[in-house]
Each structure stands twice: as structure tokens, then as C-alpha cells.
Amino acid sequence: MGFLKRLLGFGTTVAGTVAAVKVSEKVKENNPNGVQDVNGDGKVDYKDYVIETKKAAKETYDEFMQKAPGVVADAKEKGAQIYADAKEKGAEIYEDAKKTVQETFSGK
């Protein structure tokens, strides 16, 4: 269980890092000349960055949610194909092993 817990923790860390990078890229894309005075208070400060980051995070999330159904469908299709291939190969491997065991113990 320890290995699985570490693996899931690592996956979560990677996913969080990828999300942060995507949001950062979206902030840069939305503000090619840098973040400006978004809230109209006459100065560029952390509040403007927070507003732009929130906006970019929502856009990134929306893009992800649009792509997610297609990605899930592709994964299901590929998973089904992998399962079918493994089932077929498994039967072949089983028959080969059975034959080898029979030959070994029958003295041939």
C-alpha cells in the first residue's frame, strides 16, 4: 500500500505542476505586454495578478472540460484493445507453458 500511496501522491504532484504551468502560460497568452491595471485602482499590484490568474485558471479548466470526454473515450477504447490483446496473448502463453510442462514431465 505504501508504494501505491507514493505513486498516487507523485501523480497528484505532477498533475498540479502541469496545471500551474498551463495557467501560467494562459496568463502570458492573455497579457502579452504584461499584466495591466485590471481592477482600475490606478496601480498594477498583486490584486491585478490574482484577477488575471483566476481568469486564466477558469479558461484552462473550461478547455480541459471540453477535451475530457474525448480523452476518456480514447482511453476506454485503447484500454479495451489492450485488454483484448492481453487476453489473446495470455491464452497463447498459457498453451505454450502447458505444452512445455507436459513435455518436460512426460520425458519427451
mmCIF file of C-alpha atoms in Angstrom:
data_model
loop_
_atom_site.group_PDB
_atom_site.id
_atom_site.type_symbol
_atom_site.label_atom_id
_atom_site.label_comp_id
_atom_site.label_asym_id
_atom_site.label_seq_id
_atom_site.Cartn_x
_atom_site.Cartn_y
_atom_site.Cartn_z
ATOM 1 C CA MET A 1 0.000 0.000 0.000
ATOM 2 C CA GLY A 2 2.899 2.357 0.663
ATOM 3 C CA PHE A 3 4.096 2.197 -2.927
ATOM 4 C CA LEU A 4 0.622 2.890 -4.308
ATOM 5 C CA LYS A 5 0.164 5.814 -1.937
ATOM 6 C CA ARG A 6 3.506 7.306 -3.017
ATOM 7 C CA LEU A 7 2.650 6.719 -6.677
ATOM 8 C CA LEU A 8 -0.707 8.480 -6.321
ATOM 9 C CA GLY A 9 0.965 11.309 -4.413
ATOM 10 C CA PHE A 10 3.529 11.673 -7.182
ATOM 11 C CA GLY A 11 0.771 11.671 -9.808
ATOM 12 C CA THR A 12 -1.091 14.381 -7.919
ATOM 13 C CA THR A 13 2.067 16.473 -7.682
ATOM 14 C CA VAL A 14 2.725 16.111 -11.402
ATOM 15 C CA ALA A 15 -0.878 16.964 -12.271
ATOM 16 C CA GLY A 16 -0.741 20.057 -10.051
ATOM 17 C CA THR A 17 2.520 21.158 -11.640
ATOM 18 C CA VAL A 18 1.145 20.691 -15.152
ATOM 19 C CA ALA A 19 -1.974 22.674 -14.225
ATOM 20 C CA ALA A 20 0.117 25.510 -12.766
ATOM 21 C CA VAL A 21 2.232 25.668 -15.918
ATOM 22 C CA LYS A 22 -0.879 25.699 -18.139
ATOM 23 C CA VAL A 23 -2.424 28.527 -16.096
ATOM 24 C CA SER A 24 0.847 30.465 -16.203
ATOM 25 C CA GLU A 25 1.015 30.058 -19.984
ATOM 26 C CA LYS A 26 -2.603 31.249 -20.278
ATOM 27 C CA VAL A 27 -1.820 34.359 -18.170
ATOM 28 C CA LYS A 28 1.082 35.174 -20.518
ATOM 29 C CA GLU A 29 -1.094 34.489 -23.585
ATOM 30 C CA ASN A 30 -3.871 36.766 -22.284
ATOM 31 C CA ASN A 31 -1.397 39.521 -21.355
ATOM 32 C CA PRO A 32 1.354 39.665 -23.997
ATOM 33 C CA ASN A 33 2.523 43.067 -22.703
ATOM 34 C CA GLY A 34 2.346 42.060 -19.055
ATOM 35 C CA VAL A 35 -0.495 42.380 -16.580
ATOM 36 C CA GLN A 36 -2.020 45.865 -16.568
ATOM 37 C CA ASP A 37 -4.285 47.680 -14.124
ATOM 38 C CA VAL A 38 -7.173 45.223 -14.387
ATOM 39 C CA ASN A 39 -9.238 46.389 -11.443
ATOM 40 C CA GLY A 40 -8.920 50.098 -12.295
ATOM 41 C CA ASP A 41 -7.419 51.254 -8.995
ATOM 42 C CA GLY A 42 -4.642 53.182 -10.749
ATOM 43 C CA LYS A 43 -1.801 50.787 -9.982
ATOM 44 C CA VAL A 44 -0.573 47.377 -11.041
ATOM 45 C CA ASP A 45 -0.300 45.192 -7.943
ATOM 46 C CA TYR A 46 -0.926 41.645 -6.729
ATOM 47 C CA LYS A 47 -4.692 42.147 -6.992
ATOM 48 C CA ASP A 48 -4.376 42.535 -10.765
ATOM 49 C CA TYR A 49 -2.261 39.371 -10.946
ATOM 50 C CA VAL A 50 -4.818 37.488 -8.856
ATOM 51 C CA ILE A 51 -7.653 38.588 -11.157
ATOM 52 C CA GLU A 52 -5.712 37.559 -14.278
ATOM 53 C CA THR A 53 -4.652 34.238 -12.730
ATOM 54 C CA LYS A 54 -8.243 33.466 -11.726
ATOM 55 C CA LYS A 55 -9.426 34.279 -15.253
ATOM 56 C CA ALA A 56 -6.689 32.107 -16.793
ATOM 57 C CA ALA A 57 -7.451 29.231 -14.412
ATOM 58 C CA LYS A 58 -11.119 29.294 -15.422
ATOM 59 C CA GLU A 59 -10.220 29.336 -19.125
ATOM 60 C CA THR A 60 -7.782 26.458 -18.647
ATOM 61 C CA TYR A 61 -10.380 24.468 -16.688
ATOM 62 C CA ASP A 62 -13.034 25.098 -19.345
ATOM 63 C CA GLU A 63 -10.655 23.918 -22.105
ATOM 64 C CA PHE A 64 -9.852 20.796 -20.104
ATOM 65 C CA MET A 65 -13.523 20.013 -19.523
ATOM 66 C CA GLN A 66 -14.237 20.348 -23.244
ATOM 67 C CA LYS A 67 -11.439 17.901 -24.083
ATOM 68 C CA ALA A 68 -12.051 15.473 -21.206
ATOM 69 C CA PRO A 69 -14.908 13.429 -22.738
ATOM 70 C CA GLY A 70 -12.854 12.736 -25.877
ATOM 71 C CA VAL A 71 -9.787 11.812 -23.848
ATOM 72 C CA VAL A 72 -11.822 9.453 -21.662
ATOM 73 C CA ALA A 73 -13.414 7.836 -24.720
ATOM 74 C CA ASP A 74 -9.989 7.357 -26.320
ATOM 75 C CA ALA A 75 -8.613 5.874 -23.114
ATOM 76 C CA LYS A 76 -11.537 3.448 -22.852
ATOM 77 C CA GLU A 77 -11.065 2.371 -26.460
ATOM 78 C CA LYS A 78 -7.325 1.881 -26.059
ATOM 79 C CA GLY A 79 -7.838 0.108 -22.747
ATOM 80 C CA ALA A 80 -10.314 -2.294 -24.325
ATOM 81 C CA GLN A 81 -7.857 -3.030 -27.128
ATOM 82 C CA ILE A 82 -5.006 -3.611 -24.680
ATOM 83 C CA TYR A 83 -7.244 -5.943 -22.651
ATOM 84 C CA ALA A 84 -8.238 -7.889 -25.775
ATOM 85 C CA ASP A 85 -4.607 -8.170 -26.880
ATOM 86 C CA ALA A 86 -3.507 -9.290 -23.421
ATOM 87 C CA LYS A 87 -6.313 -11.845 -23.235
ATOM 88 C CA GLU A 88 -5.334 -13.265 -26.618
ATOM 89 C CA LYS A 89 -1.629 -13.348 -25.789
ATOM 90 C CA GLY A 90 -2.368 -14.752 -22.352
ATOM 91 C CA ALA A 91 -4.144 -17.736 -23.882
ATOM 92 C CA GLU A 92 -1.191 -18.336 -26.211
ATOM 93 C CA ILE A 93 1.301 -18.082 -23.359
ATOM 94 C CA TYR A 94 -0.806 -20.442 -21.240
ATOM 95 C CA GLU A 95 -0.942 -23.041 -24.017
ATOM 96 C CA ASP A 96 2.833 -22.758 -24.634
ATOM 97 C CA ALA A 97 3.552 -23.145 -20.917
ATOM 98 C CA LYS A 98 1.166 -26.074 -20.620
ATOM 99 C CA LYS A 99 2.840 -27.788 -23.588
ATOM 100 C CA THR A 100 6.314 -27.170 -22.140
ATOM 101 C CA VAL A 101 5.295 -28.576 -18.747
ATOM 102 C CA GLN A 102 3.719 -31.634 -20.344
ATOM 103 C CA GLU A 103 6.816 -32.283 -22.488
ATOM 104 C CA THR A 104 9.109 -31.788 -19.525
ATOM 105 C CA PHE A 105 7.265 -34.190 -17.253
ATOM 106 C CA SER A 106 6.397 -36.769 -19.919
ATOM 107 C CA GLY A 107 10.073 -37.305 -20.720
ATOM 108 C CA LYS A 108 9.963 -36.185 -24.352
#
